[in-house]
Each structure stands twice: as structure tokens, then as C-alpha cells.
Short mmCIF file of C-alpha atoms in Angstrom, two decimals:
data_model
loop_
_atom_site.label_atom_id
_atom_site.label_comp_id
_atom_site.label_asym_id
_atom_site.label_seq_id
_atom_site.Cartn_x
_atom_site.Cartn_y
_atom_site.Cartn_z
CA MET A 29 61.48 -18.72 -30.40
CA PRO A 30 62.30 -22.33 -31.26
CA ILE A 31 66.23 -23.25 -31.27
CA ILE A 32 66.62 -25.87 -34.05
CA ARG A 33 69.81 -28.33 -33.90
CA ILE A 34 70.09 -29.40 -36.90
CA SER A 35 72.81 -32.61 -38.06
CA SER A 36 71.11 -33.26 -41.40
CA LEU A 37 70.89 -31.24 -45.24
CA SER A 38 67.92 -32.50 -45.46
CA HIS A 39 66.44 -31.25 -42.29
CA PRO A 40 62.99 -29.19 -42.83
CA GLY A 41 63.24 -25.65 -42.95
CA VAL A 42 66.60 -25.51 -44.23
CA ASP A 43 65.98 -25.64 -47.84
CA VAL A 44 65.64 -21.54 -48.48
CA PHE A 45 69.32 -22.10 -47.39
CA SER A 46 70.40 -24.04 -49.83
CA SER A 47 68.62 -25.65 -52.46
CA LEU A 48 66.62 -23.19 -53.43
CA THR A 49 68.03 -20.93 -56.45
CA GLU A 50 68.24 -17.63 -56.26
CA GLN A 51 65.24 -17.64 -58.87
CA GLN A 52 63.13 -19.96 -57.05
CA LEU A 53 63.49 -17.60 -54.19
CA ARG A 54 62.22 -14.23 -56.36
CA ASN A 55 58.96 -17.03 -56.66
CA LYS A 56 58.30 -15.28 -59.84
CA VAL A 57 54.86 -17.16 -59.87
CA GLU A 58 53.80 -15.87 -56.45
CA PRO A 59 56.03 -12.41 -55.94
CA SER A 60 54.38 -11.88 -52.79
CA LYS A 61 55.96 -15.08 -51.40
CA GLY A 62 59.41 -14.34 -52.49
CA LEU A 63 62.28 -14.53 -49.97
CA PHE A 64 65.51 -13.06 -49.91
CA ILE A 65 68.62 -13.78 -47.94
CA ALA A 66 70.57 -11.39 -45.55
CA GLU A 67 74.49 -12.21 -44.86
CA SER A 68 76.18 -11.28 -41.24
CA PRO A 69 75.13 -9.34 -38.38
CA LYS A 70 75.34 -5.89 -39.73
CA VAL A 71 73.69 -6.21 -43.17
CA ILE A 72 70.74 -7.65 -41.15
CA SER A 73 70.24 -5.15 -38.72
CA VAL A 74 70.21 -2.75 -42.05
CA ALA A 75 67.39 -4.76 -43.21
CA LEU A 76 65.87 -4.98 -39.87
CA ASN A 77 66.09 -1.17 -39.18
CA ALA A 78 64.40 -0.59 -42.42
CA GLY A 79 61.34 -2.62 -41.98
CA TYR A 80 61.84 -6.06 -43.58
CA ILE A 81 60.32 -9.40 -42.29
CA PRO A 82 62.60 -12.38 -41.12
CA THR A 83 61.29 -15.53 -41.75
CA ALA A 84 64.43 -17.49 -40.54
CA LEU A 85 67.78 -17.53 -39.18
CA LEU A 86 70.92 -19.91 -40.21
CA CYS A 87 73.77 -19.65 -37.70
CA GLU A 88 76.46 -21.07 -35.76
CA GLU A 89 76.01 -22.61 -32.50
CA LYS A 90 78.83 -20.01 -30.75
CA HIS A 91 76.84 -17.14 -32.12
CA ILE A 92 73.63 -17.54 -30.71
CA GLU A 93 74.84 -16.14 -27.88
CA GLY A 94 77.30 -13.92 -29.69
CA ASP A 95 77.19 -12.46 -32.97
CA ALA A 96 73.98 -13.64 -33.56
CA LYS A 97 72.65 -12.48 -30.18
CA GLU A 98 71.16 -9.01 -30.85
CA ILE A 99 69.08 -10.21 -34.19
CA ILE A 100 67.41 -13.26 -32.51
CA SER A 101 66.35 -11.14 -29.49
CA ARG A 102 64.72 -8.46 -32.41
CA CYS A 103 62.87 -10.65 -33.98
CA GLU A 104 62.31 -12.25 -31.02
CA ARG A 105 60.32 -8.65 -30.09
CA MET A 106 58.65 -8.45 -33.73
CA ALA A 107 57.29 -11.68 -33.32
CA ALA A 108 55.58 -10.59 -29.85
CA HIS A 109 54.52 -7.50 -31.78
CA GLY A 110 52.77 -9.59 -34.55
CA GLY A 111 55.68 -8.31 -36.75
CA ILE A 112 56.41 -11.63 -38.65
CA SER A 113 52.81 -12.46 -39.33
CA GLY A 114 52.03 -14.69 -36.53
CA GLU A 115 54.21 -17.49 -37.84
CA PRO A 116 56.55 -19.25 -36.15
CA PHE A 117 60.29 -17.87 -36.59
CA PRO A 118 63.02 -20.86 -36.67
CA VAL A 119 66.55 -20.40 -35.54
CA PHE A 120 68.46 -22.94 -37.26
CA THR A 121 72.12 -24.00 -35.86
CA GLY A 122 74.39 -26.63 -36.33
CA SER A 123 78.14 -26.90 -36.38
CA ARG A 124 80.53 -24.49 -38.57
CA GLU A 125 81.71 -27.78 -40.87
CA LEU A 126 78.10 -28.81 -41.20
CA LEU A 127 76.73 -25.33 -42.01
CA THR A 128 79.47 -25.03 -44.75
CA GLU A 129 78.35 -28.13 -46.87
CA LEU A 130 74.77 -26.81 -46.45
CA THR A 131 75.40 -23.38 -47.90
CA GLY A 132 78.54 -24.08 -49.92
CA TYR A 133 80.22 -21.46 -48.74
CA SER A 134 81.39 -20.05 -45.35
CA LEU A 135 78.98 -17.76 -43.29
CA THR A 136 80.19 -14.58 -42.69
CA ARG A 137 80.62 -14.10 -39.37
CA GLY A 138 78.38 -17.55 -39.04
CA VAL A 139 74.61 -15.61 -39.71
CA LEU A 140 72.04 -15.91 -42.52
CA CYS A 141 68.56 -14.59 -42.03
CA ALA A 142 66.03 -15.10 -44.69
CA MET A 143 63.15 -12.13 -45.63
CA ARG A 144 60.39 -11.43 -47.00
CA ARG A 145 60.80 -9.21 -50.25
CA PRO A 146 58.44 -6.34 -50.23
CA GLU A 147 56.29 -5.42 -52.47
CA MET A 148 57.29 -3.63 -55.79
CA LYS A 149 56.57 0.20 -56.52
CA SER A 150 55.31 1.61 -59.39
CA VAL A 151 58.46 3.87 -61.42
CA ALA A 152 55.92 6.89 -60.69
CA GLU A 153 56.37 6.51 -56.79
CA ILE A 154 59.95 5.53 -57.07
CA CYS A 155 60.66 8.65 -59.09
CA GLU A 156 57.96 10.88 -56.84
CA GLY A 157 60.43 13.96 -55.26
CA ALA A 158 63.45 12.78 -56.56
CA ARG A 159 66.06 14.74 -57.82
CA ARG A 160 69.21 12.40 -59.10
CA ILE A 161 68.30 8.76 -60.12
CA VAL A 162 70.20 6.12 -61.55
CA VAL A 163 69.18 3.65 -64.23
CA ILE A 164 71.06 0.80 -64.01
CA HIS A 165 70.89 -1.32 -67.70
CA GLY A 166 72.46 -4.39 -68.48
CA VAL A 167 74.34 -4.51 -65.50
CA VAL A 168 75.14 -8.40 -64.74
CA ASP A 169 78.09 -9.00 -61.81
CA THR A 170 76.37 -8.99 -58.61
CA THR A 171 79.38 -7.28 -56.96
CA ASN A 172 79.15 -4.32 -59.48
CA ILE A 173 75.18 -4.00 -58.47
CA GLY A 174 76.32 -4.35 -54.69
CA ALA A 175 78.72 -1.26 -55.34
CA ILE A 176 76.76 0.64 -56.80
CA PHE A 177 73.93 0.45 -54.56
CA ARG A 178 76.55 1.09 -51.71
CA SER A 179 77.84 4.74 -53.78
CA ALA A 180 74.33 6.03 -54.36
CA ALA A 181 73.40 5.53 -50.83
CA ALA A 182 76.46 7.35 -49.78
CA LEU A 183 76.65 9.87 -52.60
CA GLY A 184 72.87 11.42 -52.41
CA ILE A 185 71.37 9.21 -55.31
CA ASP A 186 67.42 9.51 -54.61
CA ALA A 187 66.49 6.15 -56.31
CA VAL A 188 67.47 3.60 -58.46
CA LEU A 189 65.74 2.12 -61.58
CA ILE A 190 66.84 -1.55 -63.02
CA THR A 191 66.52 -3.14 -66.70
CA ARG A 192 65.32 -6.67 -66.14
CA ASP A 193 68.43 -8.03 -67.69
CA SER A 194 70.52 -6.92 -64.92
CA CYS A 195 71.21 -8.80 -61.77
CA ASP A 196 68.75 -8.72 -58.90
CA PRO A 197 69.85 -6.40 -56.39
CA TYR A 198 68.36 -9.12 -53.71
CA ASN A 199 71.11 -11.79 -54.58
CA ARG A 200 72.73 -12.67 -51.60
CA ARG A 201 76.13 -11.72 -53.19
CA ALA A 202 74.72 -8.15 -54.14
CA VAL A 203 73.07 -7.46 -50.92
CA ARG A 204 76.54 -8.30 -48.65
CA VAL A 205 78.86 -6.66 -51.11
CA SER A 206 76.14 -3.32 -50.44
CA MET A 207 76.73 -3.81 -47.06
CA GLY A 208 72.36 -3.68 -46.76
CA SER A 209 72.41 -0.34 -49.08
CA VAL A 210 70.13 -1.86 -51.17
CA PHE A 211 67.66 -1.59 -48.14
CA LEU A 212 68.32 2.30 -48.13
CA VAL A 213 67.60 3.51 -51.55
CA PRO A 214 64.45 3.01 -52.70
CA TRP A 215 64.72 0.85 -56.34
CA THR A 216 62.37 -0.87 -58.93
CA TRP A 217 62.55 -2.52 -61.83
CA ILE A 218 61.82 -0.14 -65.19
CA ASP A 219 60.65 -1.68 -67.97
CA ALA A 220 59.60 1.22 -70.75
CA PRO A 221 62.68 3.10 -72.81
CA VAL A 222 65.14 5.22 -70.53
CA HIS A 223 63.81 8.24 -72.56
CA SER A 224 59.93 7.34 -70.76
CA LEU A 225 61.48 9.40 -67.96
CA HIS A 226 60.84 12.44 -69.60
CA GLU A 227 57.37 11.75 -68.28
CA TYR A 228 58.75 12.47 -64.89
CA GLY A 229 60.43 15.54 -65.48
CA PHE A 230 64.14 13.95 -66.08
CA ARG A 231 66.28 14.97 -68.38
CA THR A 232 68.68 11.65 -69.01
CA ALA A 233 72.57 11.49 -68.97
CA ALA A 234 74.24 8.37 -70.98
CA MET A 235 77.51 7.07 -69.46
CA ALA A 236 79.18 6.07 -72.53
CA LEU A 237 82.29 6.91 -74.66
CA SER A 238 81.16 9.06 -78.04
CA ASN A 239 82.52 11.78 -80.43
CA ASN A 240 79.35 14.26 -79.14
CA SER A 241 80.19 13.04 -75.59
CA ILE A 242 80.47 15.87 -72.91
CA SER A 243 83.06 15.88 -69.98
CA ILE A 244 81.19 15.21 -66.67
CA ASP A 245 81.69 18.47 -65.14
CA ASP A 246 80.07 20.25 -67.34
CA GLU A 247 77.80 23.10 -66.00
CA LYS A 248 74.88 21.93 -67.96
CA LEU A 249 74.65 18.97 -66.09
CA LYS A 250 75.12 20.23 -62.63
CA SER A 251 72.08 22.90 -63.34
CA GLU A 252 69.52 20.51 -64.38
CA GLU A 253 66.99 20.27 -61.73
CA ARG A 254 66.18 16.04 -62.23
CA LEU A 255 68.99 14.16 -63.78
CA ALA A 256 68.74 10.42 -64.56
CA ILE A 257 72.61 8.99 -65.07
CA VAL A 258 72.19 6.33 -66.81
CA MET A 259 74.77 3.14 -66.74
CA GLY A 260 75.76 0.09 -68.88
CA THR A 261 77.45 -3.44 -69.17
CA GLU A 262 80.42 -3.91 -67.79
CA GLY A 263 81.23 -5.33 -71.52
CA ASP A 264 79.66 -3.66 -74.42
CA GLY A 265 78.10 -0.84 -72.57
CA LEU A 266 75.23 1.09 -73.22
CA PRO A 267 72.92 0.03 -76.41
CA GLN A 268 73.11 2.65 -79.29
CA GLU A 269 69.55 3.11 -78.85
CA THR A 270 69.50 4.25 -75.58
CA ILE A 271 72.59 6.56 -76.12
CA ASP A 272 70.88 7.94 -79.10
CA ASP A 273 67.89 8.80 -77.33
CA ALA A 274 69.66 10.40 -74.59
CA ASP A 275 69.80 13.97 -73.49
CA TYR A 276 73.22 14.34 -72.55
CA VAL A 277 75.91 11.48 -73.57
CA VAL A 278 78.69 11.80 -70.54
CA ARG A 279 82.11 10.93 -70.88
CA ILE A 280 84.76 10.74 -67.53
CA PRO A 281 87.74 12.42 -68.69
CA MET A 282 90.91 9.94 -68.97
CA SER A 283 94.68 10.07 -68.12
CA HIS A 284 97.51 7.12 -69.02
CA HIS A 285 95.34 6.49 -71.94
CA VAL A 286 92.88 4.43 -70.13
CA ASP A 287 89.87 4.30 -72.17
CA SER A 288 87.20 3.72 -68.87
CA LEU A 289 86.46 2.84 -65.17
CA ASN A 290 84.87 -0.75 -64.26
CA VAL A 291 81.01 0.65 -63.92
CA ALA A 292 80.81 0.43 -59.86
CA ALA A 293 83.43 3.17 -59.76
CA ALA A 294 82.44 5.14 -63.30
CA ALA A 295 78.98 5.09 -60.79
CA ALA A 296 80.68 6.87 -57.79
CA VAL A 297 82.66 9.41 -59.61
CA ALA A 298 78.93 9.77 -61.52
CA PHE A 299 76.93 10.53 -58.90
CA TRP A 300 79.79 12.59 -56.82
CA GLU A 301 80.16 15.21 -59.85
CA LEU A 302 76.60 15.50 -60.79
CA ARG A 303 74.96 15.56 -57.21
CA ALA A 304 72.15 17.84 -56.65
CA LEU A 305 73.53 21.34 -55.77
#
């Protein structure tokens, strides 16, 4: 596995860590060639444990024998067993100052890893066997996406469905905020209306402030065998059509005249309260 010391921002191969935009990393033209960036040894380890394939590593020189040592060793073993498709796996390294200039930010514990995007599963595959799922509808903030995934993994959500107008869960910051939870909970994009989940046996619960809403601790919700919790965008919430189509409209009771919670905080409350019994 070659250790490549770079001294220039134009070194061949480092564009994946610098000049490529999130949209270019997704590679919509050829999804099978899409990449994402995992940041920090812990997050990279979670991805490797989940079977994700690394393609290149970028780290500070001091971390080659430090924080990145185990990551490099694991990638070497994968390469030796054909786990990286037989392609060369470069480890780019340089000074902290150069890598900060290259990426535009200080590396978290000095390590980044480019990884292949997996082939996305269908909604039917994601829903199979699930009892509690969340639909993330129009949430664009990377921090909120990462936090929702972390809560989903910790609080028993079986799968995540995401509308196309939401942030990509493989966004670098979303991955980091989730602490790698985006690799632990099955997810895919949903293009059909939320009520289409009836086809898979789910009742839908739209989290929204509405005159006909029921409290989140209502026993009817807890008794549902399969429930899809629908979370809306940070500002305007869910579209009225989605609310009108839902089987339940659900509110979290508030105190001190607070009208609502941040979507990530609301998701954590909903996941815990509506967990499958």
C-alpha cells in the first residue's frame, strides 16, 4: 500500500478530498462510481465494520503511526483479500497546514477516507421485516440529518426513508455528526407519496402541529404493529398534503409556551416514545 507524500494541492488523486463537490461525489450519471468521505478513525472504523469499501486515505504524517495506523492496516488486509477490487489503495499524507489548505477545514483527528457508495436498495427491501421506520421529508441541514440517524440507530428505528429534497446522508458532515450511524441503519430514497407505505403494511404518523393532532403518548400509536414516523423540514414542517394523508397527526406536548422542538430533538423523542414494544 503506497504512502504518497504530497507537497502540492494539484497532486493527482487528491481531488476527491478537495475540489469535488458533494454532487460530483454522488456521481448521479454513474451511481456505481459514486464516493463519499468518512472523517475520523472512529467513523471510518464503523464504515469498514459495516462492509463499506475504501478507495483512498488522507491523513497527517504524524497519524500514519498514530490514529490512522489501524485503519491503514485494515485496508491493507482488505486489499490483500481482494476487498478493494484489486485497485491500488493510496494513502496520501502531508503537513497539517497543507491538508487544511487542501480540504478547506482542519481534519478531525487528522484522517479522511474516500469510500464507495453502495448500491441503493428499493423501498420494499428496506421495509421488509421492519416495524418502525422514519420518513425524513425535506430536511436539508446536515447536522440534523446526522443527529436523526444517530437517534434512529440508538432508539430502535429499523429503517430510514428519505425524500429527494432532503440532505444526502453520505454528506461528509452528516456522516461525522451521526458518528457513523448512517452505516448502521438501512436507508434509501423514497419517490412515491408517503401514503404509499400502506402497501407494505405501515400506518403513517405525521409529526405536526395541527388541530386534529393526538398526543405522542396516545396508546393507539403504541399498539400499531408497523408505524412510519414522518418528520418534516426545519422551517415549514411537513407539506399539508402529507399531513392530510397521514393516518395520525402527532404532537409532542410542550411546556412554557414553547411551540416546537428542533427536528432532530423531536425525532429522538418520537423514536423513544413510539418504539416497538
